[in-house]
Amino acid sequence: MAGVFDINRRTALAGLGALGLAGCGRPDRPLYLADTHVEDYPTVQGVQAMARLVEERTGGRIRTQIYAGGQLGSERDTLEITIFGGIDLNRVNLAPLNAFAPETIVPSLPFLFTSIEHMRRALDGAPGDRILTSLEPHGLIGLCFYDSGARSFYNTNGPIRTPDDLAGLKIRVQNSDLYVAMVEALGANPTPMSLGEVYQGLVQGVVDGAENNWPSYESTRHFEAARYYSLTRHVMAPEILVMSRRSWNRFSEADQEIFRQAARDSVPIMRALWDERVERARERVLAAGVEANEVDDIAAFSDIMTPVWDRFVVSDIQRQLVEDIRALGDADG
Ligand code: GTR
């Protein structure tokens, strides 16, 4: 199986080359877009909507080929290729951007957002715009944020109710030092790995658990291997759609505006699908026998995050973002 995957991936990558423009601003090939999720996942449906709008609004001139299911590689690898222009568009979580784009750390912080509404308000508003713009010096154009709900811990061992229940567990985290530090602070052993490796890791006991939202927990089938899902809701880092600045610079301002607007217009479409999917995924895993528990004392988790925040929020720009995002929080929590 792995062999087939590698061959497909290599074939796909071999075809990837920097975008060029033929006459009338027509790209010499479709735009390539990477997403780690399967075809029917809301992020993929979001980018499909965006691509359809771009195609319609350019009279079929600009088309996009979507490589879903991580066909082109892990988020970290495909991001690198995107920066070099071999992939034009990429839908990733904010986590793999944390290493080089400090503004992206802020919405990735544990226990920053007080609710999904708070997260949406902040990302739809000025803080979100600032984070999107901050990517440009790093070779990426931030087009829009998509929802990723709230991440919670799941594991093979038993329910997590206090940080003590995490003690000594090997927990897979995304490739971000922030999440390594977060899991360490909770007393567990963080193991960074790409999403595609986690299922095997759980089955073989390389890791005891991981953390994610309901839809990813379900679509990756991690729930089959790790049956305890504990609602810590510790992170609400969003998804982001980026375009390679190299590809972007080849388009006219009018086309660039079409991309921006199509991305914006795809957000409510994605969010409606997302809300449905969260419910469906939750019902499906519970019906399959997953044991889910609420966590009564969230402060026991959030209180020990202070040193993590202190280590990762280091610049005035980040501090200002934290302040501005907090100012948009819910009065009612
Ligand atoms: C999902 C997210 C993916 C990826 C994944 C992970 O929630 O949509 O982009 O970041 O988590 O944990 O690797």
Coordinates of C-alpha atoms and ligand atoms in Angstrom, one line a residue:
M1 CA 0.0 0.0 0.0
A2 CA 2.8 2.4 1.0
G3 CA 4.5 1.6 -2.3
V4 CA 1.5 2.5 -4.4
F5 CA 1.2 5.7 -2.4
D6 CA 4.8 6.6 -3.0
I7 CA 4.6 6.0 -6.7
N8 CA 1.4 8.1 -7.0
R9 CA 3.0 10.8 -5.0
R10 CA 6.3 10.7 -7.0
T11 CA 4.4 10.8 -10.3
A12 CA 2.3 13.7 -9.1
L13 CA 5.4 15.6 -7.9
A14 CA 7.3 14.9 -11.1
G15 CA 4.6 16.8 -13.0
L16 CA 4.9 19.8 -10.7
G17 CA 6.7 22.7 -12.1
A18 CA 6.5 26.5 -11.7
L19 CA 3.5 28.0 -13.2
G20 CA 3.8 30.0 -16.4
L21 CA 1.3 32.2 -18.3
A22 CA 0.5 31.8 -22.0
G23 CA -1.4 34.5 -23.9
C24 CA -4.3 36.5 -22.3
G25 CA -3.2 35.6 -18.8
R26 CA -4.0 32.0 -19.3
P27 CA -1.9 29.7 -17.1
D28 CA 0.0 27.0 -19.1
R29 CA -1.4 24.3 -16.8
P30 CA -4.1 24.0 -14.1
L31 CA -3.2 25.4 -10.7
Y32 CA -2.2 22.6 -8.3
L33 CA -3.7 22.6 -4.8
A34 CA -2.8 20.3 -1.9
D35 CA -5.0 19.2 1.0
T36 CA -4.2 16.5 3.5
H37 CA -7.8 15.5 3.9
V38 CA -10.0 13.1 2.0
E39 CA -12.3 14.3 -0.8
D40 CA -15.5 14.6 1.2
Y41 CA -13.9 16.5 4.1
P42 CA -15.2 20.1 4.5
T43 CA -11.8 21.8 3.9
V44 CA -11.6 20.0 0.5
Q45 CA -15.2 21.0 -0.3
G46 CA -14.2 24.5 0.7
V47 CA -11.3 24.6 -1.8
Q48 CA -13.5 23.0 -4.4
A49 CA -16.0 25.8 -4.0
M50 CA -13.2 28.4 -4.3
A51 CA -11.8 26.7 -7.4
R52 CA -15.2 26.6 -9.0
L53 CA -15.8 30.3 -8.4
V54 CA -12.4 31.2 -9.9
E55 CA -13.1 29.1 -12.9
E56 CA -16.6 30.6 -13.4
R57 CA -15.4 34.2 -12.8
T58 CA -12.5 33.8 -15.3
G59 CA -14.7 32.2 -18.0
G60 CA -12.9 28.9 -17.6
R61 CA -9.4 30.5 -18.1
I62 CA -8.1 29.6 -14.6
R63 CA -8.6 26.0 -13.6
T64 CA -7.4 24.2 -10.4
Q65 CA -6.5 20.6 -9.9
I66 CA -7.0 19.5 -6.4
Y67 CA -4.8 16.8 -4.9
A68 CA -6.7 15.7 -1.8
G69 CA -5.8 13.0 0.8
G70 CA -2.3 14.1 1.3
Q71 CA -1.3 12.8 -2.2
L72 CA 1.4 15.4 -2.5
G73 CA 2.9 14.8 1.0
S74 CA 2.6 16.0 4.5
E75 CA 1.6 19.6 5.3
R76 CA 5.1 20.6 6.2
D77 CA 6.6 19.2 3.0
T78 CA 3.9 20.6 0.7
L79 CA 4.2 24.0 2.3
E80 CA 7.9 24.0 1.4
I81 CA 7.1 23.1 -2.2
T82 CA 4.4 25.8 -2.2
I83 CA 6.9 28.5 -1.2
F84 CA 9.1 27.4 -4.1
G85 CA 6.1 27.5 -6.5
G86 CA 5.9 23.8 -7.3
I87 CA 2.4 23.7 -5.7
D88 CA 0.3 26.9 -6.3
L89 CA -2.3 26.6 -3.5
N90 CA -2.3 24.7 -0.2
R91 CA -4.9 24.2 2.5
V92 CA -3.1 23.5 5.8
N93 CA -3.6 24.0 9.5
L94 CA -1.8 26.9 11.0
A95 CA 0.6 24.6 13.0
P96 CA 3.1 24.0 10.2
L97 CA 3.4 27.7 9.6
N98 CA 4.3 28.4 13.3
A99 CA 8.0 27.6 12.6
F100 CA 8.5 30.5 10.3
A101 CA 5.6 32.9 10.6
P102 CA 5.4 34.2 14.2
E103 CA 1.9 35.8 13.8
T104 CA 0.4 32.3 13.1
I105 CA 1.4 31.3 16.6
V106 CA -1.1 33.5 18.2
P107 CA -4.4 31.8 17.0
S108 CA -2.6 28.5 17.6
L109 CA -2.2 29.2 21.4
P110 CA -3.9 26.9 23.8
F111 CA -7.0 28.3 25.4
L112 CA -6.9 31.6 23.6
F113 CA -10.4 31.5 22.1
T114 CA -13.3 31.3 24.4
S115 CA -15.7 29.8 21.8
I116 CA -16.0 29.0 18.2
E117 CA -17.9 32.3 17.7
H118 CA -14.9 34.2 19.2
M119 CA -12.5 32.4 16.9
R120 CA -14.6 33.3 13.8
R121 CA -15.0 36.9 14.9
A122 CA -11.3 37.3 15.4
L123 CA -10.3 35.6 12.1
D124 CA -13.0 37.4 10.1
G125 CA -11.8 40.7 11.6
A126 CA -8.7 42.9 11.7
P127 CA -6.5 40.3 13.6
G128 CA -7.3 37.7 10.9
D129 CA -6.4 40.1 8.1
R130 CA -3.1 41.0 9.8
I131 CA -2.2 37.3 10.1
L132 CA -3.0 36.6 6.4
T133 CA -0.9 39.6 5.3
S134 CA 2.0 38.6 7.5
L135 CA 2.7 35.6 5.3
E136 CA 3.8 37.6 2.3
P137 CA 7.5 38.0 3.3
H138 CA 7.6 34.2 3.8
G139 CA 6.6 33.6 0.1
L140 CA 2.9 32.9 0.7
I141 CA -0.3 34.9 0.1
G142 CA -2.9 34.2 2.9
L143 CA -6.3 33.9 1.2
C144 CA -8.7 32.9 3.9
F145 CA -9.2 30.9 7.1
Y146 CA -11.4 27.9 7.3
D147 CA -12.8 26.4 10.5
S148 CA -11.2 23.6 12.4
G149 CA -13.4 23.6 15.5
A150 CA -11.8 22.7 18.8
R151 CA -9.1 20.0 19.3
S152 CA -9.3 17.6 22.2
F153 CA -7.2 14.7 23.4
Y154 CA -7.9 11.1 22.6
N155 CA -6.0 8.0 23.7
T156 CA -6.0 4.2 24.0
N157 CA -5.8 4.2 27.8
G158 CA -8.7 5.8 29.5
P159 CA -10.6 9.1 30.0
I160 CA -8.5 12.3 30.6
R161 CA -10.1 14.4 33.3
T162 CA -7.1 16.1 34.8
P163 CA -3.5 16.7 33.5
D164 CA -2.4 13.8 35.8
D165 CA -4.3 11.4 33.5
L166 CA -1.9 12.5 30.7
A167 CA 1.2 11.9 32.7
G168 CA 3.7 9.8 30.8
L169 CA 1.4 9.1 27.8
K170 CA 3.0 9.4 24.4
I171 CA 0.9 12.0 22.5
R172 CA 1.3 12.7 18.8
V173 CA 1.4 16.4 18.0
Q174 CA 1.6 18.3 14.8
N175 CA 5.0 19.5 13.6
S176 CA 5.1 22.7 15.8
D177 CA 7.3 23.4 18.8
L178 CA 4.3 25.2 20.4
Y179 CA 2.4 21.9 20.6
V180 CA 5.5 20.0 21.7
A181 CA 5.8 22.5 24.6
M182 CA 2.1 22.4 25.3
V183 CA 2.0 18.6 25.7
E184 CA 5.2 18.6 27.7
A185 CA 3.7 21.2 30.1
L186 CA 0.8 18.8 30.6
G187 CA 3.2 16.1 31.7
A188 CA 2.9 13.9 28.6
N189 CA 5.6 12.9 26.1
P190 CA 5.0 14.8 22.8
T191 CA 5.8 13.0 19.5
P192 CA 5.6 15.2 16.4
M193 CA 4.5 13.3 13.3
S194 CA 2.6 14.0 10.2
L195 CA -1.1 13.1 10.1
G196 CA -0.6 10.2 7.7
E197 CA 1.5 8.3 10.2
V198 CA -0.7 8.5 13.2
Y199 CA -3.1 5.7 12.6
Q200 CA -0.3 3.1 12.4
G201 CA 1.4 4.8 15.3
L202 CA -1.7 4.3 17.4
V203 CA -2.2 0.7 16.3
Q204 CA 1.4 -0.2 16.9
G205 CA 1.6 1.6 20.2
V206 CA 4.3 4.1 19.0
V207 CA 2.0 6.7 20.5
D208 CA -0.8 6.3 23.1
G209 CA -2.9 9.2 21.8
A210 CA -3.2 12.3 19.8
E211 CA -5.5 15.4 19.7
N212 CA -7.8 16.6 17.1
N213 CA -11.4 17.8 16.3
W214 CA -14.3 15.4 15.9
P215 CA -14.2 15.4 12.1
S216 CA -10.5 14.5 11.9
Y217 CA -10.8 11.9 14.7
E218 CA -13.5 10.3 12.7
S219 CA -12.2 10.6 9.1
T220 CA -8.7 9.3 9.9
R221 CA -10.3 6.4 11.8
H222 CA -8.2 7.1 14.8
F223 CA -11.3 6.5 16.9
E224 CA -11.0 2.8 16.0
A225 CA -7.6 2.6 17.7
A226 CA -8.0 5.2 20.5
R227 CA -11.4 5.0 22.0
Y228 CA -11.3 7.6 24.7
Y229 CA -12.1 11.2 23.6
S230 CA -11.8 13.8 26.3
L231 CA -13.2 17.2 25.6
T232 CA -10.4 19.5 26.7
R233 CA -11.0 21.8 23.7
H234 CA -7.5 23.1 24.3
V235 CA -6.8 24.5 20.8
M236 CA -9.0 26.2 18.1
A237 CA -6.3 27.0 15.6
P238 CA -7.9 27.5 12.2
E239 CA -7.2 26.1 8.8
I240 CA -5.7 28.4 6.2
L241 CA -5.7 28.6 2.4
V242 CA -2.4 30.0 1.0
M243 CA -1.1 30.6 -2.4
S244 CA 2.5 30.6 -3.5
R245 CA 3.7 34.2 -3.9
R246 CA 5.6 33.0 -7.0
S247 CA 2.3 31.8 -8.6
W248 CA 0.4 34.8 -7.4
N249 CA 2.9 37.3 -8.9
R250 CA 2.2 35.9 -12.3
F251 CA -1.4 37.0 -12.3
S252 CA -2.9 40.5 -13.0
E253 CA -4.3 42.5 -10.1
A254 CA -7.8 41.8 -11.5
D255 CA -7.1 38.0 -11.3
Q256 CA -5.6 38.4 -7.9
E257 CA -8.8 40.0 -6.7
I258 CA -10.8 37.2 -8.2
F259 CA -8.8 34.7 -6.1
R260 CA -9.2 36.7 -2.9
Q261 CA -12.9 37.1 -3.4
A262 CA -13.5 33.5 -4.4
A263 CA -11.6 32.4 -1.2
R264 CA -13.7 34.8 0.9
D265 CA -16.9 33.5 -0.7
S266 CA -15.9 29.9 0.0
V267 CA -15.7 30.5 3.8
P268 CA -19.5 30.5 4.6
I269 CA -19.9 27.5 2.3
M270 CA -17.1 25.6 4.1
R271 CA -18.5 26.7 7.5
A272 CA -22.0 25.3 6.9
L273 CA -20.5 22.0 5.8
W274 CA -18.2 22.0 8.8
D275 CA -21.0 22.5 11.4
E276 CA -22.9 19.6 9.9
R277 CA -19.7 17.5 9.7
V278 CA -18.9 18.1 13.4
E279 CA -22.3 16.7 14.4
R280 CA -22.1 13.8 12.0
A281 CA -18.6 12.8 13.0
R282 CA -19.5 13.0 16.7
E283 CA -22.6 10.8 16.3
R284 CA -20.7 8.3 14.2
V285 CA -17.9 7.8 16.6
L286 CA -20.2 7.6 19.6
A287 CA -22.3 5.0 17.8
A288 CA -19.1 3.1 17.2
G289 CA -18.5 2.8 20.9
V290 CA -16.2 5.8 21.6
E291 CA -16.3 6.8 25.2
A292 CA -16.3 10.6 25.3
N293 CA -16.1 12.7 28.5
E294 CA -16.5 16.4 29.4
V295 CA -13.7 17.8 31.5
D296 CA -15.0 19.7 34.4
D297 CA -11.9 21.5 35.5
I298 CA -10.6 23.2 32.3
A299 CA -8.6 25.6 34.5
A300 CA -6.4 22.8 35.7
F301 CA -5.2 22.5 32.0
S302 CA -5.2 26.2 31.0
D303 CA -3.5 27.4 34.2
I304 CA -0.3 25.4 33.4
M305 CA -0.1 27.0 29.9
T306 CA 1.4 30.3 31.2
P307 CA 5.0 29.3 30.7
V308 CA 4.1 28.0 27.2
W309 CA 2.6 31.4 26.3
D310 CA 5.6 33.2 27.7
R311 CA 7.9 31.2 25.6
F312 CA 6.1 31.6 22.3
V313 CA 4.5 35.1 22.6
V314 CA 7.7 37.1 22.4
S315 CA 7.2 40.1 20.2
D316 CA 5.1 43.3 20.5
I317 CA 3.3 42.3 17.3
Q318 CA 2.3 39.0 18.8
R319 CA 1.3 40.6 22.1
Q320 CA -0.8 43.2 20.3
L321 CA -2.5 40.4 18.4
V322 CA -3.3 38.5 21.6
E323 CA -4.8 41.7 23.1
D324 CA -6.9 42.5 20.0
I325 CA -8.2 38.9 19.8
R326 CA -9.0 38.9 23.5
A327 CA -10.9 42.1 23.1
L328 CA -13.2 40.3 20.7
G329 CA -13.9 37.5 23.3
D330 CA -17.4 36.7 24.5
A331 CA -18.7 38.5 27.4
D332 CA -20.6 35.3 28.2
G333 CA -17.6 33.1 27.8
Ligands
GTR1 C1 -6.6 18.5 11.2 C2 -6.3 19.6 10.2 C3 -5.2 19.1 9.3 C4 -4.0 18.7 10.1 C5 -4.4 17.7 11.1 C6 -3.2 17.2 11.9 O1 -7.5 19.0 12.1 O2 -7.4 19.9 9.4 O3 -4.9 20.2 8.4 O4 -3.4 19.7 10.7 O5 -5.4 18.2 11.9 O6 -3.4 17.0 13.1 O7 -2.2 17.0 11.4

